[in-house]
JSON list of C-alpha atoms in Angstrom, two decimals:
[
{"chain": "A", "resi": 552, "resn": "UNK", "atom": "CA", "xyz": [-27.64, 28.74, 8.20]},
{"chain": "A", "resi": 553, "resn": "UNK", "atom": "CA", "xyz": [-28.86, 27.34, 11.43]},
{"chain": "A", "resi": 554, "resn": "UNK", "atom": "CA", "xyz": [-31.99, 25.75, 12.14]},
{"chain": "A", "resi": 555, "resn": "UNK", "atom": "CA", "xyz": [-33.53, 24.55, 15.00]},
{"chain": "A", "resi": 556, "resn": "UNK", "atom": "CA", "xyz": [-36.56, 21.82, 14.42]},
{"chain": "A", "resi": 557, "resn": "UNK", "atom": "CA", "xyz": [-39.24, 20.92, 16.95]},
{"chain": "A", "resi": 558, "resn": "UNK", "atom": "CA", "xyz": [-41.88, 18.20, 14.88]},
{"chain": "A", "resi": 559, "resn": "UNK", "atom": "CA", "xyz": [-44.28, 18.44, 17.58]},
{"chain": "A", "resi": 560, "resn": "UNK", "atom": "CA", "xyz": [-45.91, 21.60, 18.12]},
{"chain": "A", "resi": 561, "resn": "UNK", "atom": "CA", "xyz": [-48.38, 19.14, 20.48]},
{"chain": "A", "resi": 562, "resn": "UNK", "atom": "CA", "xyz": [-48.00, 16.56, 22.99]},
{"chain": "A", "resi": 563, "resn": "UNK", "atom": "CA", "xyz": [-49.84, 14.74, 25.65]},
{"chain": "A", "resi": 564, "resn": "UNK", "atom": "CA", "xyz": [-48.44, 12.73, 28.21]},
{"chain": "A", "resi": 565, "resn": "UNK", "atom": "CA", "xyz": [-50.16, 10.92, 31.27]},
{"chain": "A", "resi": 566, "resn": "UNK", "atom": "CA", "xyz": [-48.59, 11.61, 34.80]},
{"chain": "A", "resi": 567, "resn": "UNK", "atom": "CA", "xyz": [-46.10, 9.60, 35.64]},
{"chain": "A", "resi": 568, "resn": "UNK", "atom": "CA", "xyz": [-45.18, 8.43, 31.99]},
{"chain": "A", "resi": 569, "resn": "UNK", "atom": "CA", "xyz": [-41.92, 8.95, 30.36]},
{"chain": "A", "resi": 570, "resn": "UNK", "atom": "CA", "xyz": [-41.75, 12.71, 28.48]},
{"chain": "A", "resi": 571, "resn": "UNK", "atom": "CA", "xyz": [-39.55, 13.15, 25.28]},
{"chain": "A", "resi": 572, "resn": "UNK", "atom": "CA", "xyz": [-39.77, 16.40, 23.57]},
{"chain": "A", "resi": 573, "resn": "UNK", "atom": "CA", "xyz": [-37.76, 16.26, 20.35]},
{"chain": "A", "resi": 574, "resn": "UNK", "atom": "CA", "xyz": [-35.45, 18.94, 19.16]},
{"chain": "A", "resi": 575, "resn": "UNK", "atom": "CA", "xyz": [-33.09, 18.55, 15.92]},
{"chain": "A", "resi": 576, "resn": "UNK", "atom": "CA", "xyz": [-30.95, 21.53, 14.83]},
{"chain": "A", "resi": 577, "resn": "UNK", "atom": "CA", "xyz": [-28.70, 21.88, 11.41]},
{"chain": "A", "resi": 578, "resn": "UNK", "atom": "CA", "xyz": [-25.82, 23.63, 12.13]},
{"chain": "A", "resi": 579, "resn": "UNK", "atom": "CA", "xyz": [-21.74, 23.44, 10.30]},
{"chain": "A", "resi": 580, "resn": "UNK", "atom": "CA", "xyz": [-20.00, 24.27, 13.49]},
{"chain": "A", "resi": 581, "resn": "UNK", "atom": "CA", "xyz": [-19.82, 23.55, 17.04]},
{"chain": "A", "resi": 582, "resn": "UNK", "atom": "CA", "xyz": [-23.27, 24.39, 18.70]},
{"chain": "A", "resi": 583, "resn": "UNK", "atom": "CA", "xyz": [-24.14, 25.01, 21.58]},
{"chain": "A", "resi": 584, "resn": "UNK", "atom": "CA", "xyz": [-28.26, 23.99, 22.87]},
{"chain": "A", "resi": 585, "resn": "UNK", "atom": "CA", "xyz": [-30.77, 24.97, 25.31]},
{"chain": "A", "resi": 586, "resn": "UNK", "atom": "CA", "xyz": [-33.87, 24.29, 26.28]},
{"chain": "A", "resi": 587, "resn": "UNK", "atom": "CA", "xyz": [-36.30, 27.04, 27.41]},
{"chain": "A", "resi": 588, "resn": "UNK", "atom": "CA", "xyz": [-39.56, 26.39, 29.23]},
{"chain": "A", "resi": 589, "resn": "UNK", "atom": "CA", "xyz": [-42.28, 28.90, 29.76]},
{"chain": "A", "resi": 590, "resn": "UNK", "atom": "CA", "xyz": [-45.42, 28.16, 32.43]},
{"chain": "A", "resi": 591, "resn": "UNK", "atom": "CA", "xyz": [-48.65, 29.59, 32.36]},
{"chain": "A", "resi": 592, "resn": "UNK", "atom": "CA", "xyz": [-48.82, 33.31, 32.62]},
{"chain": "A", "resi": 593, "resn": "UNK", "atom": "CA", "xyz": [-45.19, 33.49, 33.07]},
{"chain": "A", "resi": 594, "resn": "UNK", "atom": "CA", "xyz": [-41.81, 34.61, 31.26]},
{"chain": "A", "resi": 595, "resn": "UNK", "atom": "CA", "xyz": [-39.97, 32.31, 29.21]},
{"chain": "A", "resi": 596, "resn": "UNK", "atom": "CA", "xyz": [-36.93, 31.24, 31.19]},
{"chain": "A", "resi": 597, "resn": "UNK", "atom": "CA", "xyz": [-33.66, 29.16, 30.69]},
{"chain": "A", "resi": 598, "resn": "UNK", "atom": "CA", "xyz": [-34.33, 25.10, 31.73]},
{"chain": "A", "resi": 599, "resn": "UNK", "atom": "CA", "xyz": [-30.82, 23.59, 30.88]},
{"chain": "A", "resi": 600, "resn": "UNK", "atom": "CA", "xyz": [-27.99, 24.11, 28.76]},
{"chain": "A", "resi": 601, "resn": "UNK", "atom": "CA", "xyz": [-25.83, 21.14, 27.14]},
{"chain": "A", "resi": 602, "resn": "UNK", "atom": "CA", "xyz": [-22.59, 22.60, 28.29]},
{"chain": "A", "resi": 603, "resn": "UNK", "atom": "CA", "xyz": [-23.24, 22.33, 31.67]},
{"chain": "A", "resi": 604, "resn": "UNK", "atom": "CA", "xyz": [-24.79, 18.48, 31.75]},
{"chain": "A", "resi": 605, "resn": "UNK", "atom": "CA", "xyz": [-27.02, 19.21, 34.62]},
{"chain": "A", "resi": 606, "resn": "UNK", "atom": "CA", "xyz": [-30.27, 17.75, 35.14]},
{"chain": "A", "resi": 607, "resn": "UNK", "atom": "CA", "xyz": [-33.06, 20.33, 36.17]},
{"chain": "A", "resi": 608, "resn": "UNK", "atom": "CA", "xyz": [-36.68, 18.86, 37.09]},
{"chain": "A", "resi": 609, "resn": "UNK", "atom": "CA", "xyz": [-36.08, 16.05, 36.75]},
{"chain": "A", "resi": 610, "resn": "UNK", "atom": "CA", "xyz": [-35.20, 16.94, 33.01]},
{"chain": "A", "resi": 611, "resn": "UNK", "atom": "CA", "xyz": [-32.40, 16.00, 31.02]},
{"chain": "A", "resi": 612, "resn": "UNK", "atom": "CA", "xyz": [-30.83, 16.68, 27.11]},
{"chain": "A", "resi": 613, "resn": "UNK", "atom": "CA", "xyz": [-28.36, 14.71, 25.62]},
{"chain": "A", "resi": 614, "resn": "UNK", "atom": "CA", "xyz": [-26.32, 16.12, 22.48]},
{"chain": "A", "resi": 615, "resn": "UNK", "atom": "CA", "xyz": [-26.54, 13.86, 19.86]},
{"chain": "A", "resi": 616, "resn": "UNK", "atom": "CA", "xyz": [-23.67, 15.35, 16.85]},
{"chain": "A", "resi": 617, "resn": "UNK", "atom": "CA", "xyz": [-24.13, 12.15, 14.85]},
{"chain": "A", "resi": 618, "resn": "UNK", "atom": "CA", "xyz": [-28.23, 12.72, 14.91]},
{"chain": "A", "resi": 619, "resn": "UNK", "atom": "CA", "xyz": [-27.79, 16.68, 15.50]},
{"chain": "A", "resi": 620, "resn": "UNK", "atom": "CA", "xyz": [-30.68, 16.00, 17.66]},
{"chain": "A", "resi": 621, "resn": "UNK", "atom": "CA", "xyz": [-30.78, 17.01, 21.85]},
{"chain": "A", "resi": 622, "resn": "UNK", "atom": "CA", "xyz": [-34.01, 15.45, 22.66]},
{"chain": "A", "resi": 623, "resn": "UNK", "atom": "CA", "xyz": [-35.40, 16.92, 25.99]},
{"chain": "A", "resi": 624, "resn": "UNK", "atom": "CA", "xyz": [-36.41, 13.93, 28.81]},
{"chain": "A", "resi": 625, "resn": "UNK", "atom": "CA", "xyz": [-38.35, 12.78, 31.64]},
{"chain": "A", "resi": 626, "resn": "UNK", "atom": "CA", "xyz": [-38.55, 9.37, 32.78]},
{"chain": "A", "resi": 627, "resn": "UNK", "atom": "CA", "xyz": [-41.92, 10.60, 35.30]},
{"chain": "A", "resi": 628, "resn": "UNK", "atom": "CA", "xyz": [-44.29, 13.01, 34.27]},
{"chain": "A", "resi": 629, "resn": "UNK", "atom": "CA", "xyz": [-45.57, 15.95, 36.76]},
{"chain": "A", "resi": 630, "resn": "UNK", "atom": "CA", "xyz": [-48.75, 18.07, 36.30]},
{"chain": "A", "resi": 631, "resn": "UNK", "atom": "CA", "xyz": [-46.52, 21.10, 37.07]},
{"chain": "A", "resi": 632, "resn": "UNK", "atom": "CA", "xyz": [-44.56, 20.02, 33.79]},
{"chain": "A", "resi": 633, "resn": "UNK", "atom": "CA", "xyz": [-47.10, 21.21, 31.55]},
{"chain": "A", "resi": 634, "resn": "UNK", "atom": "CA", "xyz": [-46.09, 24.03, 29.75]},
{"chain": "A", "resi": 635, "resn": "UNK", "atom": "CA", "xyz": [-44.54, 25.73, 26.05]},
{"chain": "A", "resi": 636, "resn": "UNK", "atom": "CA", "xyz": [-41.09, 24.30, 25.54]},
{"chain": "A", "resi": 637, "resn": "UNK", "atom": "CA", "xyz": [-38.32, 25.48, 23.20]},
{"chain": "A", "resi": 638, "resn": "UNK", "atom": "CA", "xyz": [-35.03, 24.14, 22.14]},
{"chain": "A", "resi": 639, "resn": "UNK", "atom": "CA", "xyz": [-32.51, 27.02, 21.09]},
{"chain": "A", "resi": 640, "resn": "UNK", "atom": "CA", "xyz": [-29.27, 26.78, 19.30]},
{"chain": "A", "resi": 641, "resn": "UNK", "atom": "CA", "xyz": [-26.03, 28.96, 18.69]},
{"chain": "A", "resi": 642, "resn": "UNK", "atom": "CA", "xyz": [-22.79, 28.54, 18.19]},
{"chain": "A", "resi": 643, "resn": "UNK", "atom": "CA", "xyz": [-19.89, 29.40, 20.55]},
{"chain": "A", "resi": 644, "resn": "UNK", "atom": "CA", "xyz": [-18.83, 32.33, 21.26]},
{"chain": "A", "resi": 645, "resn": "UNK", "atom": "CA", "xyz": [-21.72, 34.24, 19.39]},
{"chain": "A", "resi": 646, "resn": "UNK", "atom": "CA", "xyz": [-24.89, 34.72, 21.73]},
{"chain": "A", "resi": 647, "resn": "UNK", "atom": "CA", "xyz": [-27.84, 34.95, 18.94]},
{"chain": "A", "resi": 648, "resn": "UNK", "atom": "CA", "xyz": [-29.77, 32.25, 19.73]},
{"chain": "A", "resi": 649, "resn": "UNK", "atom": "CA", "xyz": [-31.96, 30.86, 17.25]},
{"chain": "A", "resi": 650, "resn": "UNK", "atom": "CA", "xyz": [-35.24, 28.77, 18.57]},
{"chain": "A", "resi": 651, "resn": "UNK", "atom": "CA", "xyz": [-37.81, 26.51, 17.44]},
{"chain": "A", "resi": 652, "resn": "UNK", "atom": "CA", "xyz": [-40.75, 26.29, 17.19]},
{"chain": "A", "resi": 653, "resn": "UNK", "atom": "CA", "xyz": [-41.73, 25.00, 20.00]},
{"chain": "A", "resi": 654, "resn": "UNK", "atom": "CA", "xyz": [-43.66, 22.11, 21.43]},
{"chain": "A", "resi": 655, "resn": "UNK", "atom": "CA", "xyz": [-46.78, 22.74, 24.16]},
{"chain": "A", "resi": 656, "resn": "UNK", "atom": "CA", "xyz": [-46.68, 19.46, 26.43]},
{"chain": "A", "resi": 657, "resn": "UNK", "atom": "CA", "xyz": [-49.72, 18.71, 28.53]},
{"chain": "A", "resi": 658, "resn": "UNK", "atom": "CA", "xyz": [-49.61, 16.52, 31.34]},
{"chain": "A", "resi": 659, "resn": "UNK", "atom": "CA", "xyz": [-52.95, 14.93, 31.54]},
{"chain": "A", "resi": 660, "resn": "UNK", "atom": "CA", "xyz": [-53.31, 13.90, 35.36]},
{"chain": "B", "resi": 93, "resn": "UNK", "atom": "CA", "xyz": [-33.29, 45.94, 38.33]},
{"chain": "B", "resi": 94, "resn": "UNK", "atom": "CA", "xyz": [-33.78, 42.26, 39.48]},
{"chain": "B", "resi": 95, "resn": "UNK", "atom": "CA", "xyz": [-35.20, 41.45, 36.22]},
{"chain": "B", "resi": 96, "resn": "UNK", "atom": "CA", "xyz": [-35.85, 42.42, 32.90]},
{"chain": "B", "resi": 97, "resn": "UNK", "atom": "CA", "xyz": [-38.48, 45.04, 32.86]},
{"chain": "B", "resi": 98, "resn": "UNK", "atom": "CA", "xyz": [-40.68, 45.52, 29.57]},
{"chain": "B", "resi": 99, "resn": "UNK", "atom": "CA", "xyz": [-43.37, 48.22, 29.05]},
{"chain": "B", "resi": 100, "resn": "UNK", "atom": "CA", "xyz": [-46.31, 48.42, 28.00]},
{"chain": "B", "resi": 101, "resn": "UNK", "atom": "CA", "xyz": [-47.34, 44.87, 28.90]},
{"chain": "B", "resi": 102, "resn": "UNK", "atom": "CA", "xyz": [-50.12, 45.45, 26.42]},
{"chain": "B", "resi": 103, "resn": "UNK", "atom": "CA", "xyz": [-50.45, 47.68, 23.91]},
{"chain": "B", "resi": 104, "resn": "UNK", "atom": "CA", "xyz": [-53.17, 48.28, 21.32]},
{"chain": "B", "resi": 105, "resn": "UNK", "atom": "CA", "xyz": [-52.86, 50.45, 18.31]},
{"chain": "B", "resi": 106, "resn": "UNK", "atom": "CA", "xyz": [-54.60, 51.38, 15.20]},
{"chain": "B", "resi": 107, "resn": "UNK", "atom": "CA", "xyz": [-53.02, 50.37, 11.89]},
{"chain": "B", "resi": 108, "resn": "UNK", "atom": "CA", "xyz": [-50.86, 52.92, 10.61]},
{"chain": "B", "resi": 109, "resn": "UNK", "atom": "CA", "xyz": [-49.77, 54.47, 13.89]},
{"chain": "B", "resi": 110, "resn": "UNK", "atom": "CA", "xyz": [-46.34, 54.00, 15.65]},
{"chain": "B", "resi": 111, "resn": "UNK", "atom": "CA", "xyz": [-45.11, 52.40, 18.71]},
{"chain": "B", "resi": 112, "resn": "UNK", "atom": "CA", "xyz": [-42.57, 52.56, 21.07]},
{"chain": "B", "resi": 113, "resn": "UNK", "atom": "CA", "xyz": [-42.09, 49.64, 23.01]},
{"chain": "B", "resi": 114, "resn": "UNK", "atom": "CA", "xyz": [-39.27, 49.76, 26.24]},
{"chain": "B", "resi": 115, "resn": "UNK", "atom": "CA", "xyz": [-37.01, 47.48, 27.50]},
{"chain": "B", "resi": 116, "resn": "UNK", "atom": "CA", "xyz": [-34.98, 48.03, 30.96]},
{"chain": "B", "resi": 117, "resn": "UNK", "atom": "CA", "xyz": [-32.35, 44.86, 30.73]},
{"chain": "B", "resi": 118, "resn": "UNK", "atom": "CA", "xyz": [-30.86, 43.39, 33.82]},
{"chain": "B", "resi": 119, "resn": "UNK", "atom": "CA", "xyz": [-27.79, 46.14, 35.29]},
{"chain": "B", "resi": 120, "resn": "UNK", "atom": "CA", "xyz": [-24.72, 45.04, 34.23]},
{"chain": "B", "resi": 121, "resn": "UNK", "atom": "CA", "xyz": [-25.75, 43.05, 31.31]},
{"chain": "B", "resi": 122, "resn": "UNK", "atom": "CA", "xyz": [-23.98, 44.37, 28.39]},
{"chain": "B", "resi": 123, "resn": "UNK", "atom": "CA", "xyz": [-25.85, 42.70, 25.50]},
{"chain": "B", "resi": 124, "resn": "UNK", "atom": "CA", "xyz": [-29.47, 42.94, 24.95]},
{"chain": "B", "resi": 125, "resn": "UNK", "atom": "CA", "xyz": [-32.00, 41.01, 22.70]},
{"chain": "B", "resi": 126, "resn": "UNK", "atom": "CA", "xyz": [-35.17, 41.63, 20.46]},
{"chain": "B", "resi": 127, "resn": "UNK", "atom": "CA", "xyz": [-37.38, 38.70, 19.67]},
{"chain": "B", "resi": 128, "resn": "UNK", "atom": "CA", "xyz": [-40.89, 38.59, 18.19]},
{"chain": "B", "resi": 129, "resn": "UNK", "atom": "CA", "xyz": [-43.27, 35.69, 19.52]},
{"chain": "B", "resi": 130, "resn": "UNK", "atom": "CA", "xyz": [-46.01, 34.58, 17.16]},
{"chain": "B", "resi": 131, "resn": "UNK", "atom": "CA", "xyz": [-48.12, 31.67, 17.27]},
{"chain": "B", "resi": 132, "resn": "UNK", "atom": "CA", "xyz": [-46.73, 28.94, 15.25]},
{"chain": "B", "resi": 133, "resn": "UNK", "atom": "CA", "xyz": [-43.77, 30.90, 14.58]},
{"chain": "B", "resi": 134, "resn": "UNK", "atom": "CA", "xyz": [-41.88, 29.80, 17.46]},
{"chain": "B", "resi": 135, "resn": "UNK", "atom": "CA", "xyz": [-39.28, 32.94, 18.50]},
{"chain": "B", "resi": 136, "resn": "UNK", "atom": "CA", "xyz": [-37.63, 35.54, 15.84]},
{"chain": "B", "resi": 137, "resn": "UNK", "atom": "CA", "xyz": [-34.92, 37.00, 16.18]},
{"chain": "B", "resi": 138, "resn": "UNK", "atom": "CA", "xyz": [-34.95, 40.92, 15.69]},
{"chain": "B", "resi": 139, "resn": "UNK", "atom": "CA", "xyz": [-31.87, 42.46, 16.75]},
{"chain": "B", "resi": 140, "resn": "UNK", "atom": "CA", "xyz": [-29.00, 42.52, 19.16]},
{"chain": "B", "resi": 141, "resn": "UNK", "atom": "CA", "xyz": [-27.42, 45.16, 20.80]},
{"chain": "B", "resi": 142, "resn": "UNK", "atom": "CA", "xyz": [-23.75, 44.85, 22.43]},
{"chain": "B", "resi": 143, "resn": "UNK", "atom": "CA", "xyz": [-23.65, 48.32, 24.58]},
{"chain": "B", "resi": 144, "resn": "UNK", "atom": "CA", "xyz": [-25.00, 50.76, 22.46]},
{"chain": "B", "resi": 145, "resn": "UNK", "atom": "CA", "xyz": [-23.87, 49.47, 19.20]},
{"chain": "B", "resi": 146, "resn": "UNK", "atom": "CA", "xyz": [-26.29, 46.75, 17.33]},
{"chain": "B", "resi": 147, "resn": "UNK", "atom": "CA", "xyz": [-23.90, 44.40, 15.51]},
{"chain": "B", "resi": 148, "resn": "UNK", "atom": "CA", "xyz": [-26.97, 42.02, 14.32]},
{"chain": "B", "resi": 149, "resn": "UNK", "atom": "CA", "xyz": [-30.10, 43.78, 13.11]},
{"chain": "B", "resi": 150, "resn": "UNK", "atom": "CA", "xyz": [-30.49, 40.92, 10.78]},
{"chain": "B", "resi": 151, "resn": "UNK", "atom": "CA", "xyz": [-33.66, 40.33, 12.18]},
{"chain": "B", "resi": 152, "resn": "UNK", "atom": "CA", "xyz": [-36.06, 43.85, 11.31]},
{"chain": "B", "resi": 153, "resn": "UNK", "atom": "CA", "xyz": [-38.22, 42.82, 9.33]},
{"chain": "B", "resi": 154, "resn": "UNK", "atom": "CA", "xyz": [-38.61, 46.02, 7.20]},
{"chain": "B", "resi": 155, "resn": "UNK", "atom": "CA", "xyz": [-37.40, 49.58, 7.45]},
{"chain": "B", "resi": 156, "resn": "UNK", "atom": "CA", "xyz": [-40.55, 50.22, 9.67]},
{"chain": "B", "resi": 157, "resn": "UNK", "atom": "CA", "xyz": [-38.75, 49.10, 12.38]},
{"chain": "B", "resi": 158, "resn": "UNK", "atom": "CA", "xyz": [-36.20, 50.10, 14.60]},
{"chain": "B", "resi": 159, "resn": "UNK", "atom": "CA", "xyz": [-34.29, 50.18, 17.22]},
{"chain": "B", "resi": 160, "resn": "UNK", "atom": "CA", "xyz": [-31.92, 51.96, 19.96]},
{"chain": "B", "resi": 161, "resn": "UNK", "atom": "CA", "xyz": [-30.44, 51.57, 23.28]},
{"chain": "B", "resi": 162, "resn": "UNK", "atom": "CA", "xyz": [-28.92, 54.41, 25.14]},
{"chain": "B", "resi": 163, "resn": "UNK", "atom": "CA", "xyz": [-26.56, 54.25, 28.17]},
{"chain": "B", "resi": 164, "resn": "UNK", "atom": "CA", "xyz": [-25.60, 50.91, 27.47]},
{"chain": "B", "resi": 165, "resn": "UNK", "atom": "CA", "xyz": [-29.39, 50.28, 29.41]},
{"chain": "B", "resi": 166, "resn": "UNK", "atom": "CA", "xyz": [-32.31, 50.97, 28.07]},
{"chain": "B", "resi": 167, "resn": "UNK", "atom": "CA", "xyz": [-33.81, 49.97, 24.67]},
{"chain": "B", "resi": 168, "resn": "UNK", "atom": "CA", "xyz": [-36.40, 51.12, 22.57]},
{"chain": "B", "resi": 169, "resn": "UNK", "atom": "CA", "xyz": [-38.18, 49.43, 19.98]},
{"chain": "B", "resi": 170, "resn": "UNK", "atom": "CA", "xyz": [-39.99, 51.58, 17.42]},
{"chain": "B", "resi": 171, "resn": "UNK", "atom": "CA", "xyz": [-42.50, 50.13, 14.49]},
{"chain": "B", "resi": 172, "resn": "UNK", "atom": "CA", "xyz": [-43.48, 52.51, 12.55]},
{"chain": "B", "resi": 173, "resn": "UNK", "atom": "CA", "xyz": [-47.03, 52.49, 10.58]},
{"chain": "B", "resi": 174, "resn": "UNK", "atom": "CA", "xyz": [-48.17, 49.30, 11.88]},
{"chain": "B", "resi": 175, "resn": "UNK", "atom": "CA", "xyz": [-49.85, 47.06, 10.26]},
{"chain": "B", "resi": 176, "resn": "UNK", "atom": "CA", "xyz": [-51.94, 43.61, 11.54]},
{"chain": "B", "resi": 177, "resn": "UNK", "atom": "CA", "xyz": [-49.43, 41.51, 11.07]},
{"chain": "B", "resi": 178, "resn": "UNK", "atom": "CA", "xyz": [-46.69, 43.30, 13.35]},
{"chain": "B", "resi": 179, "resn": "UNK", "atom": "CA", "xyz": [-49.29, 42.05, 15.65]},
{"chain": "B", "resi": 180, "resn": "UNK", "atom": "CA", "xyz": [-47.35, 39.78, 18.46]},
{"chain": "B", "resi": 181, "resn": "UNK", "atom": "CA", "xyz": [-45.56, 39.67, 21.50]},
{"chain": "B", "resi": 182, "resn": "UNK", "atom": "CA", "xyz": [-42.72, 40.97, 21.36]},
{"chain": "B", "resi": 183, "resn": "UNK", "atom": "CA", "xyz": [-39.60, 40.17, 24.03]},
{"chain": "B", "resi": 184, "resn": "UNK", "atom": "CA", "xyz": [-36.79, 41.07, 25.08]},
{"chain": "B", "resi": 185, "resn": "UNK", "atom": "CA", "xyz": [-33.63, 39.37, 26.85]},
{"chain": "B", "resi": 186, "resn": "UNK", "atom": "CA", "xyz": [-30.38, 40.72, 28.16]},
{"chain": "B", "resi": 187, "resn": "UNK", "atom": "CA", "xyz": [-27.04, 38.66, 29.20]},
{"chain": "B", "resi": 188, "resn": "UNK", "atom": "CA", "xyz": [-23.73, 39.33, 30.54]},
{"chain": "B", "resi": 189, "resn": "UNK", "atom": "CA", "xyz": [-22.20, 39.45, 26.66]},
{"chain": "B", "resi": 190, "resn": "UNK", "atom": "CA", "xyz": [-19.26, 37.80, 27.92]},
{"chain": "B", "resi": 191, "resn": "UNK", "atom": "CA", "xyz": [-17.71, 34.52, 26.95]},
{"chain": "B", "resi": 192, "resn": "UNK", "atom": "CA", "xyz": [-19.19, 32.88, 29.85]},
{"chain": "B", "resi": 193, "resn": "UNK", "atom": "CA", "xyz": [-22.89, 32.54, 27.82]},
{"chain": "B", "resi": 194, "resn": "UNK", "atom": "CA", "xyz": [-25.25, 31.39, 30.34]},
{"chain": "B", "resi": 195, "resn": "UNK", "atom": "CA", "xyz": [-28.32, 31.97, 28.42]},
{"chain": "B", "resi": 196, "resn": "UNK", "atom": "CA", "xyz": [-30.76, 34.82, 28.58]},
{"chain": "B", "resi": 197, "resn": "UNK", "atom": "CA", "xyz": [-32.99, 36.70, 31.32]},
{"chain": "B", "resi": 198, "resn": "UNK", "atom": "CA", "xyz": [-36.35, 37.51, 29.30]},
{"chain": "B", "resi": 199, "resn": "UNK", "atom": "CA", "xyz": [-38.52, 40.19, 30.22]},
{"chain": "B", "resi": 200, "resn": "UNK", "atom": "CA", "xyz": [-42.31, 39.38, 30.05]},
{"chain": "B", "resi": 201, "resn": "UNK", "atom": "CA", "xyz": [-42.69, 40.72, 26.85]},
{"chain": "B", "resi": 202, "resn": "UNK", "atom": "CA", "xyz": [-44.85, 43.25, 25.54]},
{"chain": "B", "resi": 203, "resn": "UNK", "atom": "CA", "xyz": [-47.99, 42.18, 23.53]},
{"chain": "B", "resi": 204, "resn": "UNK", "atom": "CA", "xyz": [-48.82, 43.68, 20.39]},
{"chain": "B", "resi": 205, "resn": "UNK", "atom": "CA", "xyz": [-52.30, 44.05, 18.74]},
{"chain": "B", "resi": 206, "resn": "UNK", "atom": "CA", "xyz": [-53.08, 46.13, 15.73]},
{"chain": "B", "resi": 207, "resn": "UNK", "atom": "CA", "xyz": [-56.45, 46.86, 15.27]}
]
């Protein structure tokens, strides 16, 4: 079965500090991950996908098969970066994502 | 629509009623998504619909729920005798259900509270 792990379900940065957000997943085949942000007061929406390598905020995921890990990153904190974050897993060609559990990161200013 | 519309945004109910909730998924997306939203339990999958036909409804977590779409559009998600802890938000997504995945559009979800 698939899993999707997020340890921190908490984390405070100061602005302008490096942001990790860790996400590990358990999966037999080929996944495919995402991260999903969602703001204050509004709807969960797609950040990046590891398919497409793109960097979006300033934010960037590397897939890591040997660690099955696809840590989300930040090398400079923002205020506006504070928000519920979820990595999300599933495997090609089937569109059932599965998520963690998320991880609320604060950006203290 | 532009977006994935949900309704009610809020919805209380007594324990034991039923609810409908509605979901009006993006036009031309073809597959469409039920998740729950709890705190501390990240997002759970419910069920998925592929036009009108739900291939995955792995996700229900009892026979007191339920769930249709009609017109390869709208869906309906029905909980039946509700108790507390159906209480959540509950979302719903729609794609393309192509082999281009690009991720889901979620609606703003509708949230849940049984009294």
């Amino acid at each position: 079965a698939q899993r999707v792990t997020q340890p921190e379900k908490l984390l405070s940065v100061f602005k302008g500090a490096p942001v990790e957000l860790k996400c590990n997943y358990s999966y037999s085949g080929s996944p495919e991950l995402f991260w999903y942000v969602q703001y204050s007061r509004q709807r969960l929406q797609l950040l990046l996908r590891h398919i497409s390598r793109e960097s979006i905020k300033g934010f960037t995921a590397d897939l890591n098969k040997g660690e099955t890990s696809f840590h989300l990153k930040k090398p400079f904190a923002q205020e506006e970066d504070s928000a519920m974050y979820y990595c999300a897993l599933t495997n090609f060609g089937n569109e059932k994502l599965t998520f963690g559990t998320g991880t609320r990161l604060t950006i203290i200013p | 629509g532009a977006g994935v519309s949900q309704s009610p945004s809020n919805k209380v109910t007594e324990k034991g009623k039923d609810v409908e909730l509605r979901c009006d998924p993006i036009s031309g997306h073809t597959a469409l998504y039920w998740y729950r939203q709890s705190l501390g339990q990240g997002l759970e999958f419910l069920i998925y619909f592929q036009g009108n036909s739900a291939p995955d409804k792995s996700g229900l977590p009892s026979d007191r729920f339920s769930a249709e779409r009609t017109g390869g559009s709208v869906s309906t998600l029905t909980i039946q005798r509700t108790q507390q802890e159906d209480s959540a938000v509950y979302l719903c997504a729609s794609s393309f259900g192509d082999r281009n995945f690009y991720g889901y559009t979620f609606g703003s979800g509708t949230r849940l509270t049984v009294v």
